């Protein structure tokens, strides 16, 4: 069985969270938003905790710093 998981870049995550915010503001529920974005609710909430208020550039920088810290 192949692993069909897709890794999202920080920029993609921030973009999808923005889409989710717009859909939720229009009255969609979280389950419908997650189906539309192609992610699980667990992934959505994890992204929300990690990247909630960040812009794409900030998210990319955060990932770079986390990677540097891991190598130290």
Short mmCIF file of N, CA and C in Angstrom, two decimals:
data_model
loop_
_atom_site.label_atom_id
_atom_site.label_comp_id
_atom_site.label_asym_id
_atom_site.label_seq_id
_atom_site.Cartn_x
_atom_site.Cartn_y
_atom_site.Cartn_z
N UNK A 1 0.84 -1.17 0.00
CA UNK A 1 0.00 0.00 0.00
C UNK A 1 0.89 1.24 0.00
N UNK A 2 0.61 2.18 -0.88
CA UNK A 2 1.41 3.39 -0.95
C UNK A 2 0.85 4.44 -0.01
N UNK A 3 1.72 5.29 0.44
CA UNK A 3 1.34 6.37 1.33
C UNK A 3 0.83 7.53 0.48
N UNK A 4 -0.45 7.85 0.58
CA UNK A 4 -1.04 8.89 -0.25
C UNK A 4 -1.11 10.24 0.46
N UNK A 5 -0.41 10.37 1.57
CA UNK A 5 -0.44 11.63 2.29
C UNK A 5 0.31 12.69 1.51
N UNK A 6 -0.19 13.91 1.62
CA UNK A 6 0.43 15.02 0.93
C UNK A 6 0.99 15.99 1.98
N UNK A 7 2.21 16.38 1.78
CA UNK A 7 2.81 17.39 2.64
C UNK A 7 2.47 18.76 2.06
N UNK A 8 2.08 19.66 2.92
CA UNK A 8 1.77 21.02 2.50
C UNK A 8 2.89 21.94 2.98
N UNK A 9 3.26 22.88 2.14
CA UNK A 9 4.24 23.88 2.55
C UNK A 9 3.56 24.85 3.52
N UNK A 10 4.34 25.56 4.32
CA UNK A 10 3.72 26.55 5.22
C UNK A 10 2.86 27.56 4.47
N UNK A 11 3.30 27.95 3.28
CA UNK A 11 2.52 28.91 2.49
C UNK A 11 1.17 28.32 2.09
N UNK A 12 1.17 27.04 1.71
CA UNK A 12 -0.08 26.38 1.34
C UNK A 12 -1.01 26.28 2.55
N UNK A 13 -0.45 25.98 3.71
CA UNK A 13 -1.26 25.87 4.92
C UNK A 13 -1.92 27.20 5.23
N UNK A 14 -1.16 28.28 5.20
CA UNK A 14 -1.71 29.60 5.50
C UNK A 14 -2.78 29.97 4.49
N UNK A 15 -2.55 29.64 3.23
CA UNK A 15 -3.54 29.92 2.18
C UNK A 15 -4.83 29.13 2.44
N UNK A 16 -4.69 27.85 2.79
CA UNK A 16 -5.87 27.03 3.06
C UNK A 16 -6.60 27.50 4.31
N UNK A 17 -5.87 27.95 5.31
CA UNK A 17 -6.52 28.48 6.51
C UNK A 17 -7.31 29.75 6.17
N UNK A 18 -6.78 30.56 5.27
CA UNK A 18 -7.51 31.74 4.82
C UNK A 18 -8.80 31.36 4.11
N UNK A 19 -8.72 30.34 3.24
CA UNK A 19 -9.92 29.84 2.57
C UNK A 19 -10.92 29.34 3.61
N UNK A 20 -10.43 28.61 4.59
CA UNK A 20 -11.30 28.08 5.63
C UNK A 20 -12.00 29.20 6.38
N UNK A 21 -11.26 30.26 6.71
CA UNK A 21 -11.86 31.40 7.41
C UNK A 21 -12.99 32.01 6.61
N UNK A 22 -12.77 32.17 5.30
CA UNK A 22 -13.82 32.75 4.44
C UNK A 22 -15.04 31.84 4.38
N UNK A 23 -14.81 30.53 4.25
CA UNK A 23 -15.92 29.59 4.17
C UNK A 23 -16.70 29.54 5.49
N UNK A 24 -15.98 29.57 6.60
CA UNK A 24 -16.65 29.57 7.91
C UNK A 24 -17.45 30.85 8.12
N UNK A 25 -16.92 31.97 7.65
CA UNK A 25 -17.63 33.24 7.76
C UNK A 25 -18.91 33.24 6.93
N UNK A 26 -18.91 32.47 5.84
CA UNK A 26 -20.09 32.36 4.99
C UNK A 26 -21.10 31.35 5.53
N UNK A 27 -20.80 30.73 6.67
CA UNK A 27 -21.75 29.85 7.32
C UNK A 27 -21.49 28.36 7.19
N UNK A 28 -20.40 27.97 6.54
CA UNK A 28 -20.09 26.54 6.42
C UNK A 28 -19.63 26.00 7.77
N UNK A 29 -19.84 24.70 7.99
CA UNK A 29 -19.34 24.11 9.22
C UNK A 29 -17.94 23.54 8.98
N UNK A 30 -17.24 23.24 10.05
CA UNK A 30 -15.84 22.81 9.96
C UNK A 30 -15.71 21.54 9.14
N UNK A 31 -16.62 20.60 9.31
CA UNK A 31 -16.55 19.34 8.56
C UNK A 31 -16.63 19.60 7.05
N UNK A 32 -17.53 20.48 6.63
CA UNK A 32 -17.66 20.79 5.21
C UNK A 32 -16.42 21.51 4.68
N UNK A 33 -15.88 22.40 5.48
CA UNK A 33 -14.67 23.12 5.09
C UNK A 33 -13.52 22.14 4.90
N UNK A 34 -13.36 21.22 5.83
CA UNK A 34 -12.27 20.24 5.75
C UNK A 34 -12.42 19.36 4.52
N UNK A 35 -13.64 18.93 4.22
CA UNK A 35 -13.86 18.13 3.00
C UNK A 35 -13.47 18.93 1.77
N UNK A 36 -13.86 20.19 1.72
CA UNK A 36 -13.55 21.04 0.57
C UNK A 36 -12.04 21.23 0.42
N UNK A 37 -11.34 21.38 1.52
CA UNK A 37 -9.89 21.59 1.48
C UNK A 37 -9.10 20.30 1.33
N UNK A 38 -9.77 19.17 1.55
CA UNK A 38 -9.11 17.88 1.40
C UNK A 38 -8.21 17.51 2.57
N UNK A 39 -8.59 17.96 3.77
CA UNK A 39 -7.82 17.63 4.97
C UNK A 39 -8.77 17.13 6.05
N UNK A 40 -8.21 16.42 7.03
CA UNK A 40 -9.03 15.95 8.14
C UNK A 40 -9.26 17.10 9.12
N UNK A 41 -10.28 16.93 9.96
CA UNK A 41 -10.53 17.95 10.98
C UNK A 41 -9.34 18.05 11.94
N UNK A 42 -8.72 16.92 12.24
CA UNK A 42 -7.55 16.92 13.12
C UNK A 42 -6.44 17.77 12.52
N UNK A 43 -6.20 17.61 11.22
CA UNK A 43 -5.18 18.41 10.54
C UNK A 43 -5.54 19.88 10.57
N UNK A 44 -6.80 20.19 10.31
CA UNK A 44 -7.26 21.58 10.32
C UNK A 44 -6.97 22.23 11.68
N UNK A 45 -7.35 21.55 12.75
CA UNK A 45 -7.15 22.12 14.09
C UNK A 45 -5.67 22.22 14.45
N UNK A 46 -4.86 21.26 14.00
CA UNK A 46 -3.41 21.34 14.24
C UNK A 46 -2.83 22.55 13.51
N UNK A 47 -3.24 22.71 12.24
CA UNK A 47 -2.78 23.88 11.48
C UNK A 47 -3.22 25.17 12.16
N UNK A 48 -4.45 25.20 12.63
CA UNK A 48 -4.98 26.40 13.27
C UNK A 48 -4.13 26.75 14.49
N UNK A 49 -3.73 25.74 15.27
CA UNK A 49 -2.89 25.99 16.45
C UNK A 49 -1.49 26.43 16.06
N UNK A 50 -0.92 25.85 15.00
CA UNK A 50 0.45 26.16 14.62
C UNK A 50 0.56 27.46 13.83
N UNK A 51 -0.37 27.68 12.91
CA UNK A 51 -0.23 28.78 11.96
C UNK A 51 -1.33 29.82 12.05
N UNK A 52 -2.19 29.73 13.04
CA UNK A 52 -3.39 30.54 13.14
C UNK A 52 -3.30 31.98 12.66
N UNK A 53 -2.45 32.79 13.24
CA UNK A 53 -2.41 34.20 12.90
C UNK A 53 -1.26 34.60 12.00
N UNK A 54 -0.60 33.64 11.39
CA UNK A 54 0.58 33.95 10.60
C UNK A 54 0.25 34.24 9.15
N UNK A 55 1.09 35.05 8.55
CA UNK A 55 1.05 35.24 7.11
C UNK A 55 1.99 34.21 6.49
N UNK A 56 1.92 34.03 5.18
CA UNK A 56 2.70 32.98 4.51
C UNK A 56 4.20 33.13 4.77
N UNK A 57 4.73 34.36 4.69
CA UNK A 57 6.16 34.57 4.91
C UNK A 57 6.56 34.22 6.35
N UNK A 58 5.69 34.59 7.29
CA UNK A 58 5.96 34.28 8.69
C UNK A 58 5.99 32.77 8.93
N UNK A 59 5.06 32.07 8.31
CA UNK A 59 4.99 30.61 8.48
C UNK A 59 6.23 29.95 7.90
N UNK A 60 6.69 30.43 6.76
CA UNK A 60 7.89 29.86 6.14
C UNK A 60 9.09 30.08 7.05
N UNK A 61 9.21 31.28 7.59
CA UNK A 61 10.33 31.60 8.48
C UNK A 61 10.29 30.75 9.74
N UNK A 62 9.08 30.54 10.29
CA UNK A 62 8.93 29.69 11.47
C UNK A 62 9.43 28.28 11.19
N UNK A 63 9.06 27.71 10.06
CA UNK A 63 9.50 26.36 9.71
C UNK A 63 11.02 26.30 9.56
N UNK A 64 11.60 27.33 8.95
CA UNK A 64 13.06 27.37 8.79
C UNK A 64 13.74 27.40 10.15
N UNK A 65 13.23 28.21 11.07
CA UNK A 65 13.83 28.30 12.40
C UNK A 65 13.67 26.99 13.17
N UNK A 66 12.51 26.34 13.04
CA UNK A 66 12.32 25.05 13.71
C UNK A 66 13.30 24.01 13.16
N UNK A 67 13.54 24.05 11.87
CA UNK A 67 14.48 23.11 11.25
C UNK A 67 15.90 23.38 11.76
N UNK A 68 16.29 24.65 11.86
CA UNK A 68 17.61 25.00 12.37
C UNK A 68 17.76 24.55 13.82
N UNK A 69 16.74 24.76 14.62
CA UNK A 69 16.79 24.36 16.03
C UNK A 69 16.94 22.85 16.17
N UNK A 70 16.31 22.11 15.30
CA UNK A 70 16.38 20.66 15.37
C UNK A 70 17.79 20.15 15.08
N UNK A 71 18.55 20.88 14.27
CA UNK A 71 19.90 20.45 13.93
C UNK A 71 20.92 20.86 14.99
N UNK A 72 20.55 21.73 15.89
CA UNK A 72 21.49 22.18 16.94
C UNK A 72 21.60 21.20 18.07
#
